[in-house]
């Protein structure tokens, strides 16, 4: 296991090229199960989650090739296996995205139930409800979801996929993929509008699917009898871009994220202005400038797109730890997604929590300490806070961060940060 040792206090200056989005590439790779032809993703990021998804696909009989220039090609077997085991699904909940494509292509899917995760209950009832509406028979057996399509295949239907908190991103994706090969037309009401859903839709269109309404809460899919291979570059990772921009604001200096889509981060840009940071944007870049000043306290509430993303909540909290006053952070998507909170407190932050609301009393000084990463975005927040903490911070269990950030230490070092990755002999 590795750890990151960070000496705080360095200003950042430079550019970070943004890679393909983790949450787009995982479902796109799962979509390879919809055909026996090759699906190529030339800009697949080198993340451990991508490797895990490739292992899932191999387990299902697919051939997977990584190109030396980055990128992945997948070719599903003519008769894919139907079972995805607990070991891989438990590593990465995104593996549940194979359920819809596998079921519609082969008539049967057995996928381990993902169970809870560190930020609380993460149900998949919406996935199951959607597939049932298309005619699937579902049961839970020995911890597995066993899904079977009728002999004559899934049948299009009109259905509602909303949840108490908005809509389900991967639930919408699963049903959308299943509907591409169903008979007749499916209309999804209450579809998730996240850019990653639209991106998957664009990949499916390139594979020959017929889909209307992408990016809106009403998606219509006309089933076709078969799909073909395609080459699809996934959209840039808005969360990776947002994380480096927060790094610039926290540490002081100038950070430009290139190859990103500023329109996917307009809520973050807006919050930066309110917090007193200058943000410039071009067609495919965003730049934050800061002289290391303390932020103005700025509240955020996480919401479905285009609201403030839950995947940037922890990083924003890191920024607010040094604000000149009290900020309220409200987590509406995952009310328990606060594992970073006690670790930020170890760095000197003053944060209290009342159910889904974190009350952050900004303080001038953070100081380095040993902290433990507990999930992907929580780890990112700890690295960000360490950039401005006095002295040395050691972030243990950084394998979490490698799930979603490609070579984060290298990118931050290129910007001027003092970070070292080492084997962790003593860590928890
Ligand atoms: N929900 C239900 N029932 C369901 C599914 C979801 O009630 O069947 C609720 C959840 O409890 C939550 C809300 O709906 O309150 C949204 O959950 P969603 O299903 O949209 O989350 P997801 O699809 O499992 C994806 C990302 C997450 C990201 C969320 C929210 C992938 C692989 N994962 O998860 O990304 O936080 O959408 O935007 O796309 C991350 O990258 O760090 C990450 C956790």
Coordinates of C-alpha atoms and ligand atoms in Angstrom, one line a residue:
X1 CA 0.0 0.0 0.0
X2 CA 1.3 3.5 -0.8
X3 CA 1.1 6.8 1.1
X4 CA 1.5 10.4 0.0
X5 CA 3.7 12.7 2.0
X6 CA 2.9 16.4 1.4
X7 CA 4.7 19.4 2.6
X8 CA 2.3 22.3 2.6
X9 CA 2.8 25.9 1.7
X10 CA 3.9 25.8 -1.9
X11 CA 2.1 28.0 -4.5
X12 CA 0.9 26.2 -7.6
X13 CA 1.4 27.5 -11.2
X14 CA 0.7 25.7 -14.4
X15 CA -1.7 23.6 -16.5
X16 CA -3.3 20.2 -15.9
X17 CA -4.5 18.2 -18.9
X18 CA -7.9 16.6 -17.9
X19 CA -8.4 12.9 -18.8
X20 CA -11.4 11.0 -19.8
X21 CA -14.2 10.8 -17.2
X22 CA -14.1 7.8 -14.9
X23 CA -17.9 7.9 -14.5
X24 CA -18.3 7.9 -18.3
X25 CA -15.8 5.3 -19.2
X26 CA -17.1 2.6 -16.8
X27 CA -20.6 2.4 -18.4
X28 CA -19.2 2.9 -21.9
X29 CA -17.0 -0.2 -21.3
X30 CA -20.0 -2.1 -20.0
X31 CA -21.8 -1.1 -23.2
X32 CA -19.3 -3.3 -25.1
X33 CA -21.4 -6.3 -23.9
X34 CA -24.2 -5.1 -26.3
X35 CA -22.3 -6.4 -29.4
X36 CA -19.7 -9.0 -30.4
X37 CA -17.8 -6.3 -32.3
X38 CA -14.9 -4.2 -31.0
X39 CA -15.6 -1.1 -28.9
X40 CA -12.6 1.2 -28.6
X41 CA -12.2 4.0 -26.1
X42 CA -9.1 5.8 -27.2
X43 CA -8.9 8.1 -24.2
X44 CA -9.8 5.7 -21.4
X45 CA -8.0 7.0 -18.3
X46 CA -5.4 4.8 -16.5
X47 CA -7.3 4.3 -13.3
X48 CA -7.7 1.3 -11.1
X49 CA -11.5 1.5 -11.6
X50 CA -11.0 1.1 -15.3
X51 CA -8.8 -1.9 -14.7
X52 CA -11.4 -3.4 -12.4
X53 CA -14.1 -2.9 -15.0
X54 CA -11.9 -4.6 -17.6
X55 CA -11.5 -7.6 -15.2
X56 CA -15.2 -7.8 -14.9
X57 CA -15.5 -7.9 -18.7
X58 CA -12.8 -10.6 -18.9
X59 CA -14.7 -12.6 -16.3
X60 CA -17.6 -12.4 -18.7
X61 CA -15.5 -13.7 -21.6
X62 CA -14.5 -10.4 -23.3
X63 CA -11.1 -9.8 -24.9
X64 CA -9.5 -6.6 -23.5
X65 CA -6.5 -4.8 -24.9
X66 CA -4.8 -1.8 -23.4
X67 CA -2.9 0.3 -26.0
X68 CA 0.5 1.7 -25.1
X69 CA -0.7 5.2 -25.9
X70 CA -3.6 4.9 -23.4
X71 CA -7.0 3.7 -24.4
X72 CA -8.8 0.4 -24.3
X73 CA -10.4 -1.9 -26.9
X74 CA -12.9 -4.5 -25.8
X75 CA -14.5 -7.3 -27.7
X76 CA -17.3 -9.2 -26.0
X77 CA -17.5 -13.0 -26.6
X78 CA -20.2 -14.3 -29.0
X79 CA -21.7 -16.0 -26.0
X80 CA -20.8 -14.0 -22.9
X81 CA -20.8 -15.6 -19.5
X82 CA -23.6 -14.4 -17.3
X83 CA -22.1 -14.1 -13.8
X84 CA -20.1 -11.3 -12.2
X85 CA -18.7 -12.2 -8.8
X86 CA -18.7 -10.4 -5.5
X87 CA -15.0 -9.9 -5.4
X88 CA -15.1 -7.4 -8.3
X89 CA -18.4 -5.8 -7.6
X90 CA -17.5 -5.1 -4.0
X91 CA -14.3 -3.4 -5.2
X92 CA -16.3 -1.1 -7.4
X93 CA -20.0 -0.4 -7.4
X94 CA -19.8 0.8 -11.0
X95 CA -19.6 -2.9 -12.1
X96 CA -23.4 -3.0 -11.6
X97 CA -23.5 -1.3 -15.1
X98 CA -23.1 -4.7 -16.7
X99 CA -26.5 -5.8 -15.6
X100 CA -28.6 -4.1 -18.2
X101 CA -26.4 -4.8 -21.3
X102 CA -25.8 -8.4 -20.3
X103 CA -29.5 -9.1 -19.7
X104 CA -30.7 -7.6 -22.9
X105 CA -28.0 -9.3 -25.1
X106 CA -28.0 -12.8 -23.5
X107 CA -31.3 -13.0 -21.7
X108 CA -29.7 -13.6 -18.3
X109 CA -27.4 -11.8 -15.9
X110 CA -26.2 -12.7 -12.4
X111 CA -24.5 -9.8 -10.7
X112 CA -23.5 -9.7 -7.1
X113 CA -25.5 -7.2 -5.0
X114 CA -23.1 -4.3 -4.3
X115 CA -24.2 -3.9 -0.7
X116 CA -23.5 -0.8 1.3
X117 CA -20.5 1.4 1.0
X118 CA -18.5 3.8 3.2
X119 CA -20.9 6.6 2.6
X120 CA -24.0 4.8 3.6
X121 CA -26.8 2.9 2.0
X122 CA -26.6 2.9 -1.8
X123 CA -29.7 1.1 -3.1
X124 CA -30.2 -0.2 -6.6
X125 CA -34.0 -0.5 -6.5
X126 CA -34.3 1.9 -9.5
X127 CA -32.1 -0.3 -11.7
X128 CA -34.3 -3.3 -10.8
X129 CA -37.6 -1.5 -11.2
X130 CA -36.6 -0.2 -14.6
X131 CA -35.5 -3.7 -15.9
X132 CA -38.7 -5.2 -14.5
X133 CA -40.7 -2.7 -16.4
X134 CA -39.0 -4.0 -19.6
X135 CA -40.2 -7.5 -18.7
X136 CA -37.3 -9.0 -16.8
X137 CA -37.9 -11.5 -13.9
X138 CA -35.7 -10.6 -11.0
X139 CA -34.8 -12.3 -7.8
X140 CA -32.1 -12.1 -5.2
X141 CA -30.4 -15.4 -4.5
X142 CA -27.3 -16.0 -2.3
X143 CA -26.4 -12.3 -2.6
X144 CA -26.7 -12.2 -6.3
X145 CA -29.3 -10.4 -8.5
X146 CA -30.5 -13.0 -10.9
X147 CA -32.2 -11.3 -13.9
X148 CA -33.9 -13.2 -16.7
X149 CA -35.5 -11.8 -19.8
X150 CA -38.6 -13.5 -21.4
X151 CA -37.7 -16.0 -24.2
X152 CA -38.7 -13.5 -26.8
X153 CA -36.5 -10.8 -25.2
X154 CA -37.1 -7.5 -23.3
X155 CA -40.0 -5.3 -24.4
X156 CA -40.0 -1.5 -24.5
X157 CA -42.1 0.3 -21.9
X158 CA -42.9 3.8 -20.5
X159 CA -41.4 4.1 -17.0
X160 CA -40.4 6.6 -14.3
X161 CA -36.9 6.3 -12.8
X162 CA -36.9 9.2 -10.3
X163 CA -35.7 8.7 -6.7
X164 CA -36.3 10.7 -3.5
X165 CA -33.2 12.7 -4.3
X166 CA -33.5 13.2 -8.0
X167 CA -32.6 10.3 -10.3
X168 CA -30.1 7.5 -10.5
X169 CA -27.2 8.0 -12.8
X170 CA -26.1 4.4 -13.3
X171 CA -29.8 3.3 -12.9
X172 CA -30.7 5.4 -16.0
X173 CA -27.7 4.0 -17.8
X174 CA -28.5 0.4 -17.1
X175 CA -32.1 0.8 -18.3
X176 CA -31.0 2.8 -21.3
X177 CA -28.6 0.1 -22.3
X178 CA -31.1 -2.7 -21.8
X179 CA -33.7 -0.8 -23.9
X180 CA -31.4 -0.5 -26.9
X181 CA -32.0 -4.1 -27.8
X182 CA -35.5 -4.4 -26.5
X183 CA -38.5 -4.8 -28.8
X184 CA -40.3 -1.5 -29.4
X185 CA -40.0 1.9 -27.8
X186 CA -38.9 2.7 -24.2
X187 CA -39.6 6.1 -22.7
X188 CA -37.7 6.9 -19.5
X189 CA -39.2 9.7 -17.4
X190 CA -37.2 11.1 -14.6
X191 CA -33.9 10.1 -16.3
X192 CA -30.7 11.5 -14.8
X193 CA -29.3 14.5 -16.8
X194 CA -25.7 14.1 -15.8
X195 CA -23.3 14.7 -18.8
X196 CA -22.0 11.1 -18.3
X197 CA -25.5 9.8 -19.2
X198 CA -25.5 11.8 -22.3
X199 CA -22.0 10.6 -23.2
X200 CA -23.0 7.0 -22.8
X201 CA -26.0 7.8 -25.1
X202 CA -23.6 9.2 -27.7
X203 CA -21.6 6.0 -27.6
X204 CA -24.7 3.9 -28.0
X205 CA -25.8 6.1 -31.0
X206 CA -22.3 5.4 -32.5
X207 CA -23.0 1.7 -32.0
X208 CA -26.3 2.0 -34.0
X209 CA -28.8 2.6 -31.2
X210 CA -31.8 4.9 -31.7
X211 CA -32.1 7.4 -28.8
X212 CA -33.8 10.8 -28.5
X213 CA -33.8 13.3 -25.7
X214 CA -30.3 12.8 -24.3
X215 CA -29.4 15.3 -21.6
X216 CA -33.1 15.7 -20.7
X217 CA -35.2 13.9 -18.1
X218 CA -37.2 12.2 -20.9
X219 CA -35.2 9.8 -22.9
X220 CA -36.8 7.8 -25.7
X221 CA -35.2 4.6 -27.0
X222 CA -36.4 2.7 -30.1
X223 CA -35.1 -0.9 -29.8
X224 CA -33.0 -2.3 -32.6
X225 CA -32.1 -5.9 -33.4
X226 CA -28.4 -5.5 -33.1
X227 CA -25.6 -3.0 -32.3
X228 CA -22.2 -2.8 -33.9
X229 CA -18.7 -1.9 -32.7
X230 CA -17.6 1.8 -32.5
X231 CA -14.8 4.1 -31.4
X232 CA -15.9 6.5 -28.8
X233 CA -13.8 9.0 -26.9
X234 CA -15.4 9.7 -23.5
X235 CA -16.0 13.3 -22.2
X236 CA -13.4 15.0 -20.0
X237 CA -13.7 14.3 -16.3
X238 CA -15.5 17.3 -14.7
X239 CA -14.7 16.1 -11.2
X240 CA -11.0 15.8 -11.9
X241 CA -11.0 19.3 -13.3
X242 CA -12.9 20.7 -10.4
X243 CA -10.5 19.0 -7.9
X244 CA -7.4 20.7 -9.5
X245 CA -9.2 24.1 -9.6
X246 CA -9.9 23.8 -5.9
X247 CA -6.2 23.0 -5.4
X248 CA -5.3 26.3 -7.1
X249 CA -7.7 28.2 -4.9
X250 CA -6.5 26.6 -1.7
X251 CA -2.7 26.7 -2.4
X252 CA -2.6 30.1 -4.1
X253 CA -1.2 30.7 -7.6
X254 CA -2.7 30.0 -11.0
X255 CA -4.1 26.6 -12.1
X256 CA -5.5 26.1 -15.6
X257 CA -7.3 22.8 -16.4
X258 CA -7.1 22.1 -20.1
X259 CA -9.2 19.9 -22.4
X260 CA -12.2 20.2 -20.1
X261 CA -15.8 21.4 -20.7
X262 CA -16.4 24.6 -18.7
X263 CA -20.2 24.3 -19.2
X264 CA -20.1 21.2 -17.0
X265 CA -18.7 23.1 -14.1
X266 CA -20.7 26.3 -14.2
X267 CA -22.0 25.8 -10.6
X268 CA -18.4 25.5 -9.4
X269 CA -17.3 28.6 -11.2
X270 CA -20.3 30.4 -9.6
X271 CA -19.3 29.2 -6.1
X272 CA -15.7 30.3 -6.8
X273 CA -16.8 33.9 -7.6
X274 CA -18.9 33.9 -4.4
X275 CA -15.9 32.7 -2.4
X276 CA -13.8 35.5 -3.9
X277 CA -11.7 33.7 -6.5
X278 CA -11.1 34.9 -10.0
X279 CA -12.1 32.3 -12.6
X280 CA -11.5 32.7 -16.3
X281 CA -12.8 30.3 -19.0
X282 CA -12.1 29.5 -22.6
X283 CA -13.8 27.1 -24.9
X284 CA -12.0 24.1 -23.3
X285 CA -10.2 25.4 -20.3
X286 CA -10.8 27.0 -16.9
X287 CA -8.4 28.9 -14.8
X288 CA -8.4 29.8 -11.1
X289 CA -6.2 32.5 -9.7
X290 CA -5.7 33.1 -6.1
X291 CA -3.1 34.8 -4.0
X292 CA -3.6 32.3 -1.3
X293 CA -6.2 34.5 0.4
X294 CA -8.7 32.9 2.7
X295 CA -12.0 32.2 1.0
X296 CA -15.2 34.1 1.8
X297 CA -17.5 31.6 3.5
X298 CA -19.7 30.0 0.8
X299 CA -22.5 27.5 1.3
X300 CA -23.1 24.6 -1.1
X301 CA -25.9 22.0 -1.3
X302 CA -25.2 19.0 -3.4
X303 CA -27.8 18.3 -6.1
X304 CA -28.2 16.4 -9.4
X305 CA -26.6 18.1 -12.4
X306 CA -26.4 21.0 -13.0
X307 CA -26.4 21.5 -9.3
X308 CA -23.3 21.2 -7.1
X309 CA -21.9 17.7 -7.5
X310 CA -21.7 15.4 -4.5
X311 CA -18.3 14.2 -6.0
X312 CA -16.9 17.7 -5.3
X313 CA -18.4 18.2 -1.8
X314 CA -15.4 16.9 0.1
X315 CA -13.0 19.1 -1.9
X316 CA -15.1 22.2 -1.4
X317 CA -15.2 21.5 2.3
X318 CA -11.3 21.4 2.3
X319 CA -11.4 24.9 0.8
X320 CA -13.9 26.2 3.3
X321 CA -11.8 24.9 6.2
X322 CA -9.8 28.1 5.9
X323 CA -12.6 30.5 5.0
X324 CA -13.1 33.7 6.9
X325 CA -16.3 32.6 8.7
X326 CA -18.9 29.9 8.8
X327 CA -20.0 27.9 5.7
X328 CA -22.8 25.3 5.6
X329 CA -22.4 22.3 3.4
X330 CA -25.5 20.2 2.8
X331 CA -25.2 16.8 1.3
X332 CA -28.5 16.0 -0.4
X333 CA -27.4 13.0 -2.5
X334 CA -25.6 10.9 0.1
X335 CA -26.4 12.3 3.6
X336 CA -23.6 10.3 5.2
X337 CA -20.9 11.1 2.8
X338 CA -18.7 12.8 5.4
X339 CA -15.8 10.4 6.1
X340 CA -13.3 13.2 5.3
X341 CA -14.7 15.3 8.2
X342 CA -12.9 13.7 11.2
X343 CA -9.7 13.5 9.1
X344 CA -9.9 17.2 8.2
X345 CA -10.4 17.9 11.9
X346 CA -7.0 16.1 12.5
X347 CA -5.5 18.8 10.3
X348 CA -6.9 21.5 12.5
X349 CA -10.3 22.1 10.8
X350 CA -13.3 23.1 12.9
X351 CA -16.3 21.2 11.6
X352 CA -19.4 20.0 13.2
X353 CA -22.1 17.9 11.7
X354 CA -25.8 17.9 12.1
X355 CA -27.2 15.0 10.1
X356 CA -26.7 15.9 6.4
X357 CA -25.3 19.4 7.2
X358 CA -21.7 20.1 8.0
X359 CA -21.0 23.4 9.7
X360 CA -17.5 24.6 8.8
X361 CA -16.0 27.3 11.0
X362 CA -13.0 28.6 8.9
X363 CA -9.7 28.8 10.6
X364 CA -6.5 30.6 9.6
X365 CA -4.1 27.7 10.2
X366 CA -4.2 24.0 9.3
X367 CA -1.3 21.9 10.4
X368 CA 0.1 18.6 8.9
X369 CA -0.7 15.3 10.5
X370 CA -1.2 11.6 9.7
X371 CA -4.6 11.1 8.0
X372 CA -6.3 8.1 6.5
X373 CA -8.1 8.1 3.2
X374 CA -11.4 6.3 3.3
X375 CA -12.9 6.8 -0.2
X376 CA -11.9 8.4 -3.5
X377 CA -13.2 12.0 -3.0
X378 CA -12.5 12.1 0.7
X379 CA -8.8 11.3 -0.1
X380 CA -8.7 14.1 -2.7
X381 CA -10.0 16.5 0.0
X382 CA -7.2 15.4 2.4
X383 CA -4.6 16.0 -0.3
X384 CA -6.0 19.5 -1.0
X385 CA -6.1 20.5 2.6
X386 CA -2.5 19.2 3.0
X387 CA -1.3 21.6 0.3
X388 CA -2.0 24.5 2.7
X389 CA -1.4 22.8 6.0
X390 CA 1.8 23.8 7.8
X391 CA 4.5 21.2 7.9
X392 CA 4.1 17.6 6.7
X393 CA 0.9 15.6 6.1
X394 CA 1.0 11.9 5.4
X395 CA -2.1 10.5 3.7
X396 CA -2.4 6.8 4.2
X397 CA -4.3 4.3 2.1
X398 CA -4.0 6.3 -1.1
X399 CA -5.2 3.4 -3.3
X400 CA -8.6 5.0 -3.0
X401 CA -7.3 8.0 -4.9
X402 CA -5.9 5.9 -7.7
X403 CA -9.4 4.7 -8.4
X404 CA -10.3 8.1 -9.9
X405 CA -7.2 10.3 -10.3
X406 CA -4.5 9.4 -12.8
X407 CA -1.1 10.0 -11.2
X408 CA -2.3 12.8 -9.0
X409 CA 1.0 13.4 -7.3
X410 CA 2.8 13.8 -10.6
X411 CA 0.3 16.4 -11.8
X412 CA 0.5 18.3 -8.5
X413 CA 4.3 18.2 -8.5
X414 CA 4.2 19.6 -12.1
X415 CA 2.2 22.5 -10.7
X416 CA 4.9 23.1 -8.0
X417 CA 3.5 21.1 -5.0
X418 CA 5.9 19.1 -2.7
X419 CA 4.5 15.6 -2.8
X420 CA 6.1 12.2 -2.6
X421 CA 4.5 8.8 -3.1
X422 CA 6.2 6.0 -1.0
X423 CA 5.4 2.5 0.1
X424 CA 3.6 2.7 3.4
X425 CA 5.4 0.5 5.9
X426 CA 3.7 1.9 9.0
X427 CA 0.2 3.0 7.9
X428 CA -3.1 1.7 9.0
Ligands
LIG1 N1 -30.8 5.9 -5.3 C1 -31.9 5.2 -5.0 N2 -32.2 4.1 -5.6 C2 -31.4 3.6 -6.6 C3 -30.2 4.3 -6.9 C4 -29.9 5.4 -6.3 O1 -32.6 5.7 -4.1 O2 -31.7 2.5 -7.1 C5 -30.4 7.2 -4.7 C6 -29.1 7.1 -4.0 O3 -29.2 6.7 -2.7 C7 -28.6 8.6 -4.1 C8 -29.2 9.1 -5.4 O4 -30.2 8.2 -5.7 O5 -29.2 9.3 -3.1 C9 -28.2 9.1 -6.5 O6 -27.5 7.8 -6.7 P1 -27.0 7.3 -8.1 O7 -27.7 6.0 -8.4 O8 -27.2 8.4 -9.1 O9 -25.5 7.1 -7.9 P2 -24.7 6.0 -8.7 O10 -25.2 5.9 -10.1 O11 -24.5 4.8 -7.9 C10 -22.9 7.7 -9.7 C11 -21.4 7.9 -9.6 C12 -21.0 8.4 -8.3 C13 -21.8 9.7 -8.0 C14 -23.3 9.5 -8.1 C15 -24.1 10.8 -8.0 C16 -20.6 6.2 -11.2 C17 -19.9 4.9 -11.4 N3 -20.8 6.6 -9.9 O12 -23.2 6.7 -8.7 O13 -19.6 8.7 -8.3 O14 -21.5 10.2 -6.7 O15 -23.6 9.0 -9.4 O16 -23.7 11.7 -8.9 O17 -21.1 6.8 -12.1 C18 -17.5 9.0 -7.5 O18 -17.1 9.2 -8.6 O19 -16.7 9.3 -6.4 C19 -18.8 8.5 -7.2 C20 -19.2 8.0 -6.1

